[in-house]
PDB file of C-alpha atoms in Angstrom:
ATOM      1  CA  UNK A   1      -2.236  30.354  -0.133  1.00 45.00           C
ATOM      2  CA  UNK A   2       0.770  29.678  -2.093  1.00 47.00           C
ATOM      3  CA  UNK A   3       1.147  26.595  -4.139  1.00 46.00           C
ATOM      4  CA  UNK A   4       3.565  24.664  -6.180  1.00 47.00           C
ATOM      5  CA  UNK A   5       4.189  23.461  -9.712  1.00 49.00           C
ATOM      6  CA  UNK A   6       4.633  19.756  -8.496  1.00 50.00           C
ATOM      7  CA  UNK A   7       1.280  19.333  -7.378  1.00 50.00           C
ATOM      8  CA  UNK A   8      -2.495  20.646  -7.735  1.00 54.00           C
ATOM      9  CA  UNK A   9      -2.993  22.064  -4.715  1.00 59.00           C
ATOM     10  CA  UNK A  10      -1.593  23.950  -1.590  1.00 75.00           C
ATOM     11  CA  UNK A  11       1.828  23.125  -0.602  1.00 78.00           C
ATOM     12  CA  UNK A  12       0.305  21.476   2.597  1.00 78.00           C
ATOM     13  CA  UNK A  13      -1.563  19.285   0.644  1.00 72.00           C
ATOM     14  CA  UNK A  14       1.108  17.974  -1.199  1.00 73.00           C
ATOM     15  CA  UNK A  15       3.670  17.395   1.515  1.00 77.00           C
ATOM     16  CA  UNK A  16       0.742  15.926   3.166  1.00 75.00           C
ATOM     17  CA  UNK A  17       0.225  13.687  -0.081  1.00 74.00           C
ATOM     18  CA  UNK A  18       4.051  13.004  -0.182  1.00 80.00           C
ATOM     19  CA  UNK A  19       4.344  12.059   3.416  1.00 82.00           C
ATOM     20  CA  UNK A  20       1.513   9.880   4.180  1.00 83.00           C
ATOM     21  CA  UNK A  21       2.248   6.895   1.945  1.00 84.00           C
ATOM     22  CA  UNK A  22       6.076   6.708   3.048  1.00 85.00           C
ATOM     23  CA  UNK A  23       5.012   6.678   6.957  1.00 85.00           C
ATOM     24  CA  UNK A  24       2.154   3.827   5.519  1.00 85.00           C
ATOM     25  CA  UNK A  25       4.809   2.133   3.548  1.00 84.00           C
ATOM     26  CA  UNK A  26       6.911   1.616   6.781  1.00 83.00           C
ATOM     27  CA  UNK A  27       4.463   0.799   9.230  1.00 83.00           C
ATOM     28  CA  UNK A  28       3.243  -2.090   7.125  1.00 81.00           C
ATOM     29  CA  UNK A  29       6.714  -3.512   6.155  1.00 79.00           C
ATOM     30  CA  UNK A  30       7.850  -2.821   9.744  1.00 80.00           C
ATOM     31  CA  UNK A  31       4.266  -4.755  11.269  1.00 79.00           C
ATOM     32  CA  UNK A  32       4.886  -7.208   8.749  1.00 76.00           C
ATOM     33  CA  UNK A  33       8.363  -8.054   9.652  1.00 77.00           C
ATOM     34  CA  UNK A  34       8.219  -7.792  13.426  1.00 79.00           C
ATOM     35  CA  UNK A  35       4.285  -7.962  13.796  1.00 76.00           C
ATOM     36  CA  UNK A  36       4.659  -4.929  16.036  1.00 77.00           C
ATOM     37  CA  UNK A  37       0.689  -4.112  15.611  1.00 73.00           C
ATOM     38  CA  UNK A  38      -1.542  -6.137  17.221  1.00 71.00           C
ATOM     39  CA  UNK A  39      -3.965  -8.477  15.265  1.00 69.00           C
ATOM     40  CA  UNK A  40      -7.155  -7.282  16.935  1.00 70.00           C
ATOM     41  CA  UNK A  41      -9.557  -5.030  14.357  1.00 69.00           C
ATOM     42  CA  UNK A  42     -10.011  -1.331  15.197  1.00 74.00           C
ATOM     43  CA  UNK A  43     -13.503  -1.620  13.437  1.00 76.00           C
ATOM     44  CA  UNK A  44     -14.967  -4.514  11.448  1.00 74.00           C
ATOM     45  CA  UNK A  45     -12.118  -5.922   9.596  1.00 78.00           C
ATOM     46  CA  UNK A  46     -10.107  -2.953   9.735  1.00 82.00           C
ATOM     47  CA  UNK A  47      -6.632  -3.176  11.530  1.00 81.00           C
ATOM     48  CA  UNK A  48      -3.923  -0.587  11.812  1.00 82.00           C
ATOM     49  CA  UNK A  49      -1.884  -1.425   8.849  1.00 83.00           C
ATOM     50  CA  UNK A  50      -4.819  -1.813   6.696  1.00 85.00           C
ATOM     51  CA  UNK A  51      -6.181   1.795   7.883  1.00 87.00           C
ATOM     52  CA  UNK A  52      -2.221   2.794   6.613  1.00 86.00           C
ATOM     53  CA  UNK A  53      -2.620   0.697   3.482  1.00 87.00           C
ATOM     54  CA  UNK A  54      -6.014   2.681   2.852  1.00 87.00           C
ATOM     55  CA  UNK A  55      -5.262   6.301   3.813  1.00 86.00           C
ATOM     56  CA  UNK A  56      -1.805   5.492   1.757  1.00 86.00           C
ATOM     57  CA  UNK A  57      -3.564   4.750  -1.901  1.00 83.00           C
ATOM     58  CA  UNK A  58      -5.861   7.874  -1.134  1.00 83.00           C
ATOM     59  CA  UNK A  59      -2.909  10.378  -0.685  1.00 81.00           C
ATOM     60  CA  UNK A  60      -1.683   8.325  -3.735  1.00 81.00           C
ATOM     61  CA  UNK A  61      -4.273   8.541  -6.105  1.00 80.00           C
ATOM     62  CA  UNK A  62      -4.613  12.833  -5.032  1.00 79.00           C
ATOM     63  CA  UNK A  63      -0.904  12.881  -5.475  1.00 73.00           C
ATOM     64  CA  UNK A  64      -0.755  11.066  -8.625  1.00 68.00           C
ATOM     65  CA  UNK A  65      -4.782  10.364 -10.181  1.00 69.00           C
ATOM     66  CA  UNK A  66      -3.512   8.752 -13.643  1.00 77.00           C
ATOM     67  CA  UNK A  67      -4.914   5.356 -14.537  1.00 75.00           C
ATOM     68  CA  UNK A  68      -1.788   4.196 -15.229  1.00 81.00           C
ATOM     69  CA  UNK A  69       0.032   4.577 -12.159  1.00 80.00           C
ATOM     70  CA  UNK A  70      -0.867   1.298 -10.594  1.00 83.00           C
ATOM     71  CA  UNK A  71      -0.202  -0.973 -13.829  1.00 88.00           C
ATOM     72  CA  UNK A  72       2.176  -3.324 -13.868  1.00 91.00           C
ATOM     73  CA  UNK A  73       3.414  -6.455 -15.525  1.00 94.00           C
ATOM     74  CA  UNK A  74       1.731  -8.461 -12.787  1.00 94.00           C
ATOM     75  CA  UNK A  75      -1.720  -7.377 -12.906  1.00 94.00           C
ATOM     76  CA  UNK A  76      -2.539  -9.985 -14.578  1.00 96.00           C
ATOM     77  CA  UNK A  77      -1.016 -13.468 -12.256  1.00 96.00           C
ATOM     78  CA  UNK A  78      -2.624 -10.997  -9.281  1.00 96.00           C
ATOM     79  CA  UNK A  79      -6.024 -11.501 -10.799  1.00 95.00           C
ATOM     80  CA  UNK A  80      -5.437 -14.836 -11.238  1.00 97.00           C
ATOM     81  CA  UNK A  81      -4.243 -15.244  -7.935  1.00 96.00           C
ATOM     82  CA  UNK A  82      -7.110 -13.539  -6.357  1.00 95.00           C
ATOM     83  CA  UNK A  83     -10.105 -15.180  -7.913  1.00 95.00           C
ATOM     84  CA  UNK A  84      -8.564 -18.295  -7.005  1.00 94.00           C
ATOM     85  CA  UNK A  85      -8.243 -17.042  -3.710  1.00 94.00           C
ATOM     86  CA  UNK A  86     -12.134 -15.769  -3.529  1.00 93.00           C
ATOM     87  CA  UNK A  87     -13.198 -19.382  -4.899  1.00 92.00           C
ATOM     88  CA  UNK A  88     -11.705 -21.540  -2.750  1.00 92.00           C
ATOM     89  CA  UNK A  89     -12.755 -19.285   0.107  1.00 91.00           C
ATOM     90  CA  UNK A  90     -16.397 -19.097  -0.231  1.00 89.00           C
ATOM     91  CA  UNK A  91     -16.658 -22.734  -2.643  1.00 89.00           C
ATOM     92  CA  UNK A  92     -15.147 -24.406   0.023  1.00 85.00           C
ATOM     93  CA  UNK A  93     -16.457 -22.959   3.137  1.00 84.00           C
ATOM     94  CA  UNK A  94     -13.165 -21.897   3.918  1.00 84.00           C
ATOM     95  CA  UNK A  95     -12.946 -18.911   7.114  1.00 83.00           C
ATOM     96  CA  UNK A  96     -12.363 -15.561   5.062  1.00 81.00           C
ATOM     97  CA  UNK A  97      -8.921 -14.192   7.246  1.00 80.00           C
ATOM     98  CA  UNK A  98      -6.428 -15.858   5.312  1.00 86.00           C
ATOM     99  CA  UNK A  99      -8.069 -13.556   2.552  1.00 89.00           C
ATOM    100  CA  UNK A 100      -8.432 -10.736   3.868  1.00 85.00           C
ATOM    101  CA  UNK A 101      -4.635 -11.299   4.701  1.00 84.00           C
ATOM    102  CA  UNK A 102      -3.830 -11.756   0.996  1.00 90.00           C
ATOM    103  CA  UNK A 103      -5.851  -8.453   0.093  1.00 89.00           C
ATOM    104  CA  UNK A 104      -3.894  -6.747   2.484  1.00 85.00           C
ATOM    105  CA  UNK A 105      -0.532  -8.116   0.916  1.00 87.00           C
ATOM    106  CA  UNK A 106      -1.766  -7.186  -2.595  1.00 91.00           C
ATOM    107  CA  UNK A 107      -2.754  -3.666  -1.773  1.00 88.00           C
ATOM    108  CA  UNK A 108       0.288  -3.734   0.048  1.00 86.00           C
ATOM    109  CA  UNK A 109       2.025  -4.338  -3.251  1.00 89.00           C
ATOM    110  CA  UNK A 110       0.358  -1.999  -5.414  1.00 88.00           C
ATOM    111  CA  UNK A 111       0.877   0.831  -2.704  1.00 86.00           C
ATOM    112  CA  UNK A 112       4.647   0.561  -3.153  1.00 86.00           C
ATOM    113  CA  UNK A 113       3.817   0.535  -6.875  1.00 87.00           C
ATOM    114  CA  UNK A 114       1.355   3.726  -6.805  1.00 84.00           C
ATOM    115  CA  UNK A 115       4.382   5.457  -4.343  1.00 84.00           C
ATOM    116  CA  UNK A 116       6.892   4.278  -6.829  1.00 85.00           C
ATOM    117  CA  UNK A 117       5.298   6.152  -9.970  1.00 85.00           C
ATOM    118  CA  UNK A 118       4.374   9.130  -8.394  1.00 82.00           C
ATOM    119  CA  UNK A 119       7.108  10.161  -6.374  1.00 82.00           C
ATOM    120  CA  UNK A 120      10.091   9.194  -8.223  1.00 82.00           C
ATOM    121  CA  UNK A 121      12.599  10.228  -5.293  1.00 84.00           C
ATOM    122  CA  UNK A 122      11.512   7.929  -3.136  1.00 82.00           C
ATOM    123  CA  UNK A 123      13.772   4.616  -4.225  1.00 84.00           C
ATOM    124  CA  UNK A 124      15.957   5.692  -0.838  1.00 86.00           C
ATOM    125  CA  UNK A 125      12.924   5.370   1.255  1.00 84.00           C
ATOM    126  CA  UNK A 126      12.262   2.282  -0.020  1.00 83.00           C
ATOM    127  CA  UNK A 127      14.834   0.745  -0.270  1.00 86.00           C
ATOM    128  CA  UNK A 128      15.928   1.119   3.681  1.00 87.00           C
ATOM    129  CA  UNK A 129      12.521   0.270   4.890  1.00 83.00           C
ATOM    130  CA  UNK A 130      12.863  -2.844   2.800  1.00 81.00           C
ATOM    131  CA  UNK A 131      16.411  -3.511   4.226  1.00 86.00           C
ATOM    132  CA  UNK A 132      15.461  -2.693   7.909  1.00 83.00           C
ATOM    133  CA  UNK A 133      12.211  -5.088   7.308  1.00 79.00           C
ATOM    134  CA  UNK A 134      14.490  -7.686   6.331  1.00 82.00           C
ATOM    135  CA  UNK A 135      17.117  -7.443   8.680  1.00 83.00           C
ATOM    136  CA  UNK A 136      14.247  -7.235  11.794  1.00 72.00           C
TER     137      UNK A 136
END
């Protein structure tokens, strides 16, 4: 099979790895500005932009496996954010969807990050989905 100096593996594998979190990237900004998904779970707590969100940070992390890839400045105010989040949630008997909505918007975040840092080229892709999710 022939492969390529850009990635580790076959060339499939990598355009698979390149194409997935782009096609995640816009069906979560595009659900989340026109809420074209519907709210009902496929399985457990699993809806169809969180099934993106996850299959997205897996061709990620093949694409790109450095530690270092999802850092950022704001790591730290997440965290923050977050444990707040979990203890007023469960301290104050609050219902856990408004969490798992926040979860989704963090790894939301750090999947535009992770596609960010490992595929450099993709500030056009961005960038459009962004403006299309704020225009809708």
């Amino acid at each position: 099979m022939r492969t390529t100096s850009v990635g580790s593996g076959p060339a499939v594998v990598v355009a698979v790895a390149q194409a997935v979190p782009v096609a995640a990237m816009a069906v979560v900004l595009l659900d989340s500005a026109t809420d074209f998904f519907p709210d009902d779970q496929l399985t457990g707590v699993v809806t169809p932009p969180r099934l993106a969100i996850l299959a997205a940070l897996a061709a990620v992390l093949i694409r790109a496996p450095r530690p270092g890839t999802f850092r950022t400045r704001l790591d730290l105010p997440i965290g923050l954010l977050l444990l707040a989040a979990f203890g007023t949630t469960y301290a104050g008997g609050h219902p856990s969807a408004l969490l798992r909505g926040l979860l989704t918007a963090v790894a939301g975040y750090y999947l535009i990050v992770g596609l960010r840092r490992s595929q450099p080229e993709s500030w056009r892709a961005v960038a459009l989905l962004a403006l299309v999710s704020v225009s809708a």
